[in-house]
XYZ file of C-alpha atoms in Angstrom:
124
model
C -37.450 -28.197 -13.791
C -37.786 -25.997 -10.741
C -34.292 -28.092 -9.364
C -32.524 -26.633 -12.196
C -33.051 -22.823 -12.048
C -32.155 -23.072 -8.639
C -28.979 -24.288 -9.260
C -28.643 -21.670 -12.166
C -29.467 -19.005 -9.666
C -27.160 -19.426 -7.335
C -24.059 -19.961 -10.378
C -25.497 -16.959 -10.915
C -24.807 -15.261 -7.249
C -21.828 -16.526 -6.375
C -20.391 -16.236 -9.940
C -21.368 -12.333 -9.042
C -19.376 -12.115 -5.806
C -16.377 -13.902 -6.885
C -16.435 -11.212 -9.623
C -17.113 -8.292 -7.436
C -14.070 -9.615 -5.566
C -11.797 -9.941 -7.886
C -12.595 -6.211 -9.238
C -12.482 -4.797 -5.985
C -8.634 -6.648 -5.444
C -8.006 -5.825 -8.405
C -8.795 -2.668 -7.987
C -6.589 -1.717 -4.831
C -3.256 0.615 -5.219
C -0.641 2.200 -3.553
C 0.106 4.487 -6.642
C -0.005 8.029 -5.687
C 1.546 10.467 -4.021
C 1.422 9.808 0.313
C 1.984 12.076 3.150
C 3.791 10.018 6.122
C 3.485 10.882 9.681
C 5.798 8.891 10.961
C 6.941 8.100 15.233
C 10.725 8.450 14.882
C 13.145 8.350 17.568
C 13.821 12.087 17.493
C 9.864 12.606 17.454
C 7.276 12.921 15.588
C 8.330 13.830 11.566
C 6.478 14.183 8.549
C 7.905 12.521 4.968
C 6.973 10.921 2.028
C 6.143 8.798 -0.293
C 5.553 8.626 -4.533
C 4.977 5.334 -5.168
C 4.138 3.789 -9.033
C 1.837 0.680 -9.255
C 2.545 -2.094 -12.132
C 0.274 -5.900 -10.888
C 1.775 -6.200 -7.625
C 5.147 -4.259 -8.631
C 6.064 -0.856 -6.334
C 8.719 1.279 -7.139
C 9.070 5.053 -6.790
C 10.362 7.490 -4.268
C 10.603 7.856 -0.037
C 10.882 11.788 0.919
C 12.851 11.638 4.380
C 14.649 14.982 5.748
C 18.124 12.531 4.396
C 17.111 13.552 1.350
C 15.364 11.492 -1.388
C 15.915 7.857 -1.778
C 14.295 5.482 -4.709
C 12.260 2.761 -3.899
C 10.944 -0.698 -4.598
C 9.150 -3.484 -3.554
C 5.569 -5.385 -3.891
C 1.918 -4.778 -3.046
C 0.106 -7.985 -2.909
C -3.779 -8.903 -1.170
C -3.339 -5.396 0.923
C -0.382 -5.595 1.783
C 2.767 -3.061 0.553
C 6.282 -4.706 1.728
C 9.541 -2.033 0.564
C 13.058 -1.224 0.805
C 14.955 1.672 -0.339
C 17.317 0.438 -3.621
C 20.534 1.889 -2.274
C 22.750 -0.420 -0.090
C 23.343 2.221 2.534
C 20.154 3.572 3.556
C 18.861 -0.121 4.099
C 15.449 0.873 5.052
C 12.199 -1.508 4.386
C 8.698 -0.847 4.877
C 5.924 -2.559 5.643
C 2.513 -1.403 5.838
C -1.026 -2.267 5.015
C -3.880 -0.611 2.722
C -6.638 -0.011 5.622
C -8.716 1.971 3.214
C -8.040 3.548 -0.709
C -6.341 6.452 0.784
C -4.490 5.378 4.425
C -1.857 3.294 5.032
C -0.381 2.272 7.924
C 2.938 0.492 9.411
C 6.665 0.266 10.300
C 9.789 1.536 9.098
C 12.962 -0.632 9.329
C 16.189 1.226 9.638
C 19.388 1.277 11.609
C 17.319 3.651 13.160
C 14.988 1.087 14.644
C 11.523 0.824 13.646
C 9.099 3.591 13.594
C 5.414 3.275 12.965
C 4.411 5.205 10.661
C 0.191 6.147 8.760
C 0.539 7.381 5.215
C -2.370 9.374 4.004
C -3.227 9.588 0.156
C -2.961 13.106 -1.334
C -5.302 14.265 -3.231
C -5.174 15.070 -7.291
C -5.706 18.378 -8.350
């Protein structure tokens, strides 16, 4: 009887941990507006991302000094992968969600690779 109770307690504790882990993972999102501090070949630049997320699918707009460009990609396991959808732009993004409001990563384009840190813009 005692072994059954101990087994039940262990199963509940393990099950609760799995549910909390899944819940925390499911709540992670990159949807929203982001301000990007980019270290470009021409010096520091401020750019932006506005993203929508449906499951792991991400779409949105990259705002650069050269104009707004649509992007699409995916967000899974804390990693964001995006690319511009116009072939002439050829820009890709690779980032990691550091906390719920910070992304860090790289932008790759014909100008080379650039590092960036993005902060989520608080909704008013």
